[in-house]
Coordinates of N, CA and C in Angstrom, one line a residue:
M1 N 66.0 99.9 29.1 CA 65.1 99.0 28.6 C 63.8 99.6 29.2
P2 N 62.7 99.6 28.1 CA 61.5 100.0 28.6 C 60.8 99.1 29.8
T3 N 60.3 99.7 30.5 CA 59.6 98.9 31.6 C 58.0 99.6 31.6
P4 N 57.2 98.9 32.3 CA 55.8 99.4 32.2 C 55.6 101.0 32.7
T5 N 56.5 101.6 33.5 CA 56.5 102.9 33.7 C 57.4 103.7 33.0
F6 N 58.2 103.3 32.0 CA 59.2 103.9 31.2 C 58.4 104.8 30.3
M7 N 58.7 106.2 30.3 CA 57.9 107.0 29.3 C 58.7 107.2 28.0
I8 N 58.1 106.9 26.9 CA 58.9 106.9 25.6 C 58.4 108.1 24.6
S9 N 57.5 108.8 25.3 CA 57.0 110.0 24.5 C 56.1 110.7 25.5
R10 N 56.0 112.1 25.2 CA 55.2 113.1 26.0 C 54.6 114.0 24.8
Y11 N 53.3 114.2 25.0 CA 52.5 115.1 24.2 C 52.0 116.4 24.8
Y12 N 52.1 117.4 24.5 CA 51.7 118.7 24.9 C 50.5 119.2 24.1
S13 N 49.5 119.8 24.4 CA 48.4 120.5 23.7 C 48.1 121.8 24.5
S14 N 47.6 122.7 23.6 CA 46.8 123.9 24.3 C 45.3 123.6 24.2
E15 N 44.9 122.5 23.7 CA 43.5 122.2 23.7 C 43.0 121.6 24.9
Q16 N 41.7 121.8 25.3 CA 41.1 121.3 26.4 C 41.2 119.6 26.6
N17 N 40.9 119.2 25.3 CA 40.9 117.6 25.1 C 42.2 116.9 24.9
D18 N 42.5 116.0 25.4 CA 43.7 115.2 25.4 C 43.7 114.6 24.0
L19 N 44.5 113.8 23.6 CA 44.6 113.0 22.4 C 43.3 112.2 22.1
E20 N 42.9 112.5 20.8 CA 41.6 111.9 20.3 C 41.9 110.3 20.4
E21 N 41.0 109.6 20.5 CA 41.1 108.1 20.7 C 41.8 107.5 19.3
G22 N 41.2 108.1 18.2 CA 41.7 107.7 16.9 C 43.2 107.8 16.7
L23 N 43.5 109.1 17.2 CA 45.0 109.6 16.9 C 45.9 108.8 17.9
L24 N 45.4 108.5 19.1 CA 46.3 107.6 20.0 C 46.6 106.2 19.5
K25 N 45.2 105.7 18.6 CA 45.7 104.2 18.4 C 46.6 104.3 17.1
K26 N 46.3 105.3 16.1 CA 47.4 105.5 15.2 C 48.9 105.7 15.6
C27 N 49.0 106.3 16.5 CA 50.5 106.7 17.1 C 50.9 105.0 17.8
A28 N 50.0 104.3 18.4 CA 50.4 103.2 18.9 C 50.6 102.1 18.1
E29 N 49.9 102.2 16.7 CA 50.4 101.3 15.8 C 51.8 101.3 15.3
H30 N 52.5 102.6 15.4 CA 53.8 102.7 14.8 C 54.9 102.7 15.9
I31 N 54.6 102.2 17.1 CA 55.4 101.9 18.2 C 55.7 100.4 18.3
T32 N 57.0 100.0 18.2 CA 57.3 98.6 18.5 C 58.3 98.5 19.6
L33 N 58.2 97.7 20.5 CA 59.1 97.5 21.7 C 59.6 96.2 21.6
G34 N 61.0 96.1 21.9 CA 61.5 94.6 21.8 C 62.6 94.6 22.9
S35 N 63.3 93.4 23.1 CA 64.4 93.4 24.1 C 65.8 93.7 23.3
K36 N 65.7 93.8 22.0 CA 66.9 93.9 21.3 C 66.8 94.6 20.3
R37 N 68.0 95.5 19.9 CA 68.0 96.3 18.8 C 67.9 95.5 17.5
S38 N 67.4 96.0 16.6 CA 67.5 95.5 15.1 C 68.1 96.6 14.2
A39 N 68.8 95.9 13.1 CA 69.3 96.6 12.2 C 68.2 97.4 11.3
S40 N 67.1 96.9 11.1 CA 65.9 97.3 10.1 C 65.3 98.5 10.8
Q41 N 65.4 98.7 12.2 CA 64.8 99.7 13.0 C 65.6 100.9 13.3
D42 N 67.1 100.5 13.3 CA 68.1 101.5 14.0 C 69.2 101.5 13.1
L43 N 69.3 102.6 12.3 CA 70.3 102.8 11.5 C 71.7 102.7 12.1
S44 N 71.9 103.6 13.3 CA 73.0 103.9 14.1 C 73.5 102.3 14.5
F45 N 72.8 101.5 14.9 CA 73.1 100.2 15.2 C 73.9 99.3 14.2
S46 N 73.3 99.4 12.8 CA 73.9 98.9 11.9 C 75.3 99.5 11.5
L47 N 75.4 100.9 11.6 CA 76.7 101.5 11.3 C 78.0 101.0 12.6
Q48 N 77.3 100.8 13.7 CA 78.0 100.5 14.8 C 78.6 99.1 14.6
Q49 N 77.7 98.2 14.0 CA 78.3 96.8 13.8 C 79.3 96.8 12.6
L50 N 79.1 97.6 11.8 CA 80.1 97.9 10.7 C 81.5 98.1 11.3
V51 N 81.6 99.2 12.2 CA 82.7 99.8 12.7 C 83.3 98.7 13.6
E52 N 82.7 98.1 14.3 CA 83.1 96.8 15.1 C 83.8 95.8 14.3
I53 N 83.2 95.4 13.2 CA 83.8 94.3 12.1 C 85.2 94.7 11.7
A54 N 85.3 96.1 11.5 CA 86.3 96.7 10.6 C 87.3 96.8 11.5
L55 N 87.0 97.2 12.9 CA 88.3 97.2 13.8 C 88.8 96.0 14.2
R56 N 87.8 95.0 14.3 CA 88.3 93.6 14.6 C 89.2 93.2 13.5
A57 N 88.8 93.4 12.3 CA 89.5 93.0 11.2 C 90.9 93.8 11.1
A58 N 91.1 94.9 11.5 CA 92.5 95.7 11.5 C 93.3 95.5 12.4
T59 N 92.8 94.9 13.5 CA 93.6 94.9 14.8 C 94.2 93.5 14.8
S60 N 95.4 93.3 15.4 CA 96.2 92.2 15.4 C 95.3 91.2 16.6
P61 N 95.4 89.9 16.3 CA 94.9 89.1 17.2 C 95.2 89.2 18.7
A62 N 96.5 89.6 18.9 CA 97.1 89.7 20.2 C 96.6 90.9 20.8
I63 N 96.0 91.9 20.4 CA 95.4 93.0 20.9 C 94.0 92.6 21.3
N64 N 93.8 93.3 22.6 CA 92.6 92.9 23.2 C 91.5 93.7 22.4
D65 N 90.2 93.0 22.4 CA 89.0 93.5 21.4 C 88.5 94.7 22.3
P66 N 88.4 95.9 21.7 CA 88.0 96.8 22.4 C 86.3 96.8 22.8
Y67 N 85.7 95.9 22.1 CA 84.1 95.8 22.1 C 83.9 94.7 23.2
T68 N 84.7 93.9 23.4 CA 84.3 92.8 24.4 C 84.1 93.3 25.7
R69 N 85.0 94.4 26.1 CA 84.8 94.9 27.5 C 83.5 95.6 27.5
K70 N 83.1 96.3 26.5 CA 81.9 97.1 26.3 C 80.4 96.2 26.3
H71 N 80.5 95.0 25.9 CA 79.5 94.1 25.8 C 79.5 93.3 26.9
C72 N 80.7 93.2 27.7 CA 80.5 92.4 29.1 C 80.2 92.9 30.3
N73 N 80.0 94.0 30.3 CA 79.8 94.9 31.5 C 78.3 95.1 31.7

């Protein structure tokens, strides 16, 4: 989870000047941080949810749910 000191990106340039202020603002407009994953921003999260639902439907209720252990740790 991102923290105030967690790096999400790194930019390198051969130019003397760092990022121009305008470009930096444009980049910041496209970054959204949150405490939970969302289906609209993360396709792999949506696919993982579909797999989880399919596995739960396919397994017997007597079999331990493989995702319960994953989410409870």
